[in-house]
Coordinates of C-alpha atoms and ligand atoms in Angstrom, one line a residue:
X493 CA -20.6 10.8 55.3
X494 CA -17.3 12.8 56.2
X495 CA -14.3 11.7 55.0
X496 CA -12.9 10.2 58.3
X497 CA -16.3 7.7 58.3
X498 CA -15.0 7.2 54.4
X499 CA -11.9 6.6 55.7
X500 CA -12.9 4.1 58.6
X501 CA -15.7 2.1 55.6
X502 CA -12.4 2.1 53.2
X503 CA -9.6 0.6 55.5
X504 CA -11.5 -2.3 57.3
X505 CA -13.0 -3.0 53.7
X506 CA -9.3 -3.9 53.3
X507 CA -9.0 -5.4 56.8
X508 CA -11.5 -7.9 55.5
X509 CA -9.6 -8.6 52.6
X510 CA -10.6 -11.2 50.1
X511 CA -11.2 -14.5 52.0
X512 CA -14.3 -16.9 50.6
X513 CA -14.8 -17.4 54.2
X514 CA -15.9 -13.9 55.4
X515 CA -18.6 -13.9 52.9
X516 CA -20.0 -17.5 53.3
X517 CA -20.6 -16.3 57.1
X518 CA -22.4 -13.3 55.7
X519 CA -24.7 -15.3 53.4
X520 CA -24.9 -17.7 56.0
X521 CA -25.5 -14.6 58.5
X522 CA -28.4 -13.0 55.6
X523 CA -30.4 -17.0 55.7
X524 CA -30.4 -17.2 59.7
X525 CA -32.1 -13.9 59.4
X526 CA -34.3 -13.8 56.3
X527 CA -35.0 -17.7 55.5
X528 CA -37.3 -16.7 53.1
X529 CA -34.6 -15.0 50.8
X530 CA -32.8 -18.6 50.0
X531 CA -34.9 -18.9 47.3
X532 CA -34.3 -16.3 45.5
X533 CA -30.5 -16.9 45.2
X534 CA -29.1 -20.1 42.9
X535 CA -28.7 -23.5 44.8
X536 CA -24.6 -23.4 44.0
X537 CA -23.5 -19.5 45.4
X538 CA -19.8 -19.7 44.3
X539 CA -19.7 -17.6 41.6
X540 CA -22.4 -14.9 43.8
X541 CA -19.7 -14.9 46.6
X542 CA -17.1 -13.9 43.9
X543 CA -19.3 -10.9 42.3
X544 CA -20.9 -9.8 45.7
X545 CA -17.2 -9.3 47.0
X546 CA -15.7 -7.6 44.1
X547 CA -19.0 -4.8 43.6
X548 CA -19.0 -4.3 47.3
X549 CA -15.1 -3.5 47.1
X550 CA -15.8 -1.7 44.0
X551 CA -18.8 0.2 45.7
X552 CA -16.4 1.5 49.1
X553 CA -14.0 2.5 46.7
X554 CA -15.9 4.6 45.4
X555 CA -17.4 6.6 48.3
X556 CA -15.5 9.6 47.4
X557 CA -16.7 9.9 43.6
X558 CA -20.4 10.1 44.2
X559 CA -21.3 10.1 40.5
X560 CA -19.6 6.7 39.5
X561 CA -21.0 5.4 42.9
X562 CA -24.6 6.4 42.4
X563 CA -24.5 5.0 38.0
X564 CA -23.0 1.9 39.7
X565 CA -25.3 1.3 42.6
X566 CA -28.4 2.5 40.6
X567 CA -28.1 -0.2 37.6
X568 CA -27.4 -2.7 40.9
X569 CA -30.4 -1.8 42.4
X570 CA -32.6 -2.3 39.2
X571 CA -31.1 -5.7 38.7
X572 CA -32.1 -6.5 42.0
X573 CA -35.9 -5.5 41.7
X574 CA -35.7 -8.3 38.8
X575 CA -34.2 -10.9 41.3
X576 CA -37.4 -10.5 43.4
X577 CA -35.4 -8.4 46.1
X578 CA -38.1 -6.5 48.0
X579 CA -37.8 -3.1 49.9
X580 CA -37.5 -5.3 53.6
X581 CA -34.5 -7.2 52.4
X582 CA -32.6 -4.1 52.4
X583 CA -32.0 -4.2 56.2
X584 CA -31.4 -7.6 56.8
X585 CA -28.9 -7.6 54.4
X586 CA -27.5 -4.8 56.5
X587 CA -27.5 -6.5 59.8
X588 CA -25.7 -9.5 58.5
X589 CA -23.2 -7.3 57.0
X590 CA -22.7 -5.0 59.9
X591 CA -22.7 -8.7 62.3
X592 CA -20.1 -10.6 59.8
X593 CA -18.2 -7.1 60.0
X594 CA -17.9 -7.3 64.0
X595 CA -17.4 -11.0 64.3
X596 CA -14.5 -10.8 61.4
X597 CA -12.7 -7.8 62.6
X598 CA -13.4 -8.0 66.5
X599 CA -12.2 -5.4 68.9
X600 CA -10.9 -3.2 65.9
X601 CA -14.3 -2.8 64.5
X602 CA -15.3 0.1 66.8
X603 CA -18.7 1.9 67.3
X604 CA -17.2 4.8 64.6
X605 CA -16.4 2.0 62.3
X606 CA -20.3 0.2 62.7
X607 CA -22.1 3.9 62.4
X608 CA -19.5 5.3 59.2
X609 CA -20.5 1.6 57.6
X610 CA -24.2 2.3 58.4
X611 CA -24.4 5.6 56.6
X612 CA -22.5 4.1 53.6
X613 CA -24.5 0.6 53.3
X614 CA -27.7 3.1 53.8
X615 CA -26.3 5.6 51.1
X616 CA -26.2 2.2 48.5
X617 CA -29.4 0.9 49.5
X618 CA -30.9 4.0 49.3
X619 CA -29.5 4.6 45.7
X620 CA -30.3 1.0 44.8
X621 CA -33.7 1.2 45.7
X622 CA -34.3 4.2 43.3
X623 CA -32.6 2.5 41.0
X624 CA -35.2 -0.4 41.3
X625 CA -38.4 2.1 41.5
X626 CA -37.0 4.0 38.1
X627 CA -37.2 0.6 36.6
X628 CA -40.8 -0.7 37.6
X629 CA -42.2 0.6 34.3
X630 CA -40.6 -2.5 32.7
X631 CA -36.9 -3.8 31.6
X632 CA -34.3 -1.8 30.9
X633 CA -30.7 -2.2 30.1
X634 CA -29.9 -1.2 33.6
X635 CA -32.0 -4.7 34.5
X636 CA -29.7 -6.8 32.6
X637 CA -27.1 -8.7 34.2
X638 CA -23.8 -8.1 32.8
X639 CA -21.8 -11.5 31.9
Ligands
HEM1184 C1 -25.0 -3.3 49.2 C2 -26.0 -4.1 48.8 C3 -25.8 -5.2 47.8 C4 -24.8 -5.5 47.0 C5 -23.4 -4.8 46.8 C6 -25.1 -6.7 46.2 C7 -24.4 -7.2 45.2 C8 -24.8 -8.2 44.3 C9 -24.1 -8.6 43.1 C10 -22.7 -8.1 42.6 C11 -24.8 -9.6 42.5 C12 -24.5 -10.4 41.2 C13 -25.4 -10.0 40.0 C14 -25.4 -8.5 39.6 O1 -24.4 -7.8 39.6 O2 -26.5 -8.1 39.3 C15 -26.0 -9.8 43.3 C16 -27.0 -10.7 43.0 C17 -28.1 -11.0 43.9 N1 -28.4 -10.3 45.1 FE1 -27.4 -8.7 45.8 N2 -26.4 -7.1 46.6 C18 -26.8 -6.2 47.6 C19 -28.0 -6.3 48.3 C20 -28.9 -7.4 48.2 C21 -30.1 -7.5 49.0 C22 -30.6 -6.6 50.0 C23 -30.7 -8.7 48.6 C24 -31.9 -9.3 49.2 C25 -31.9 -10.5 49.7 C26 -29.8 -9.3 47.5 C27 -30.1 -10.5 46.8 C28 -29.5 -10.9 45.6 C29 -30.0 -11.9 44.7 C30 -31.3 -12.8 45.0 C31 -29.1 -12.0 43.6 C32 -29.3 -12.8 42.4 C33 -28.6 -14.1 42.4 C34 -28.8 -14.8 41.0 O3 -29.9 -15.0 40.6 O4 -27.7 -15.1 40.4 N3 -28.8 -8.5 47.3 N4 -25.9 -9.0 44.4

């Protein structure tokens, strides 16, 4: 990514700012295209909504220090092998984001900002999913949830 695209993911990251509301539409957004995945999230998504918000915020931030980025995203990715995530999910979860990104932000969302937030949410998936292969030989601390 170049540091303009890191500049476009980072400032309509704080466009969206912290609303509930933009990420029920994007879970809503994830179910209308993966039905299948409801199951594997808990029936009350409150506190999910909360923690998605905060690592994705976390994650953006973090573009420009690769090495925290890549620890953080690879212990993510391992504890999302053990919530039954499989490889597929990956890009639905990347069309609802890019499609609750456009619908939230409108006309300022431009075609830079949709292609500089497509290399970053394919930079974390792809970390995530190595994450998630390193830990197929069985649990690891990276697996557990932190509380
Ligand atoms: C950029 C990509 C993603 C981010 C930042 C993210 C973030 C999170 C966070 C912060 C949690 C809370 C638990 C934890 O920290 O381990 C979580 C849980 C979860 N995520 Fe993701 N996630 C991403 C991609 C996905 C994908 C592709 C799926 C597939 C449908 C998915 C499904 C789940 C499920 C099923 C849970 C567990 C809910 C539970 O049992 O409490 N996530 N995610």
């Amino acid at each position: 990514m170049t540091p303009e695209q890191i500049e476009l993911v980072q400032s309509s990251m704080q466009e969206l700012g912290a609303g509930d509301d933009v990420v029920r539409r994007f879970y809503d957004r994830v179910f209308e295209l993966a039905p299948e995945t409801r199951s594997l999230f808990p029936d009350d998504m409150e506190e999910l909504r909360t923690g998605f918000l905060a690592t994705l915020t976390e994650l953006v931030a973090s573009l420009h220090e690769l090495p925290d980025l890549a620890l953080q995203s690879r212990a993510l990715g391992a504890r999302h092998r053990g919530y039954g995530v499989q490889a597929s999910h990956y890009a639905v979860v990347r069309a609802a984001l890019l499609d609750t990104l456009a619908s939230t932000l409108g006309d300022g969302f431009t075609p830079a900002h949709a292609a500089a937030w497509g290399q970053a949410y394919d930079l974390l998936a792809e970390v995530m999913q190595q994450g998630a292969a390193a830990s197929a030989g069985g649990p690891s601390i990276a697996s557990r949830r932190p509380r």
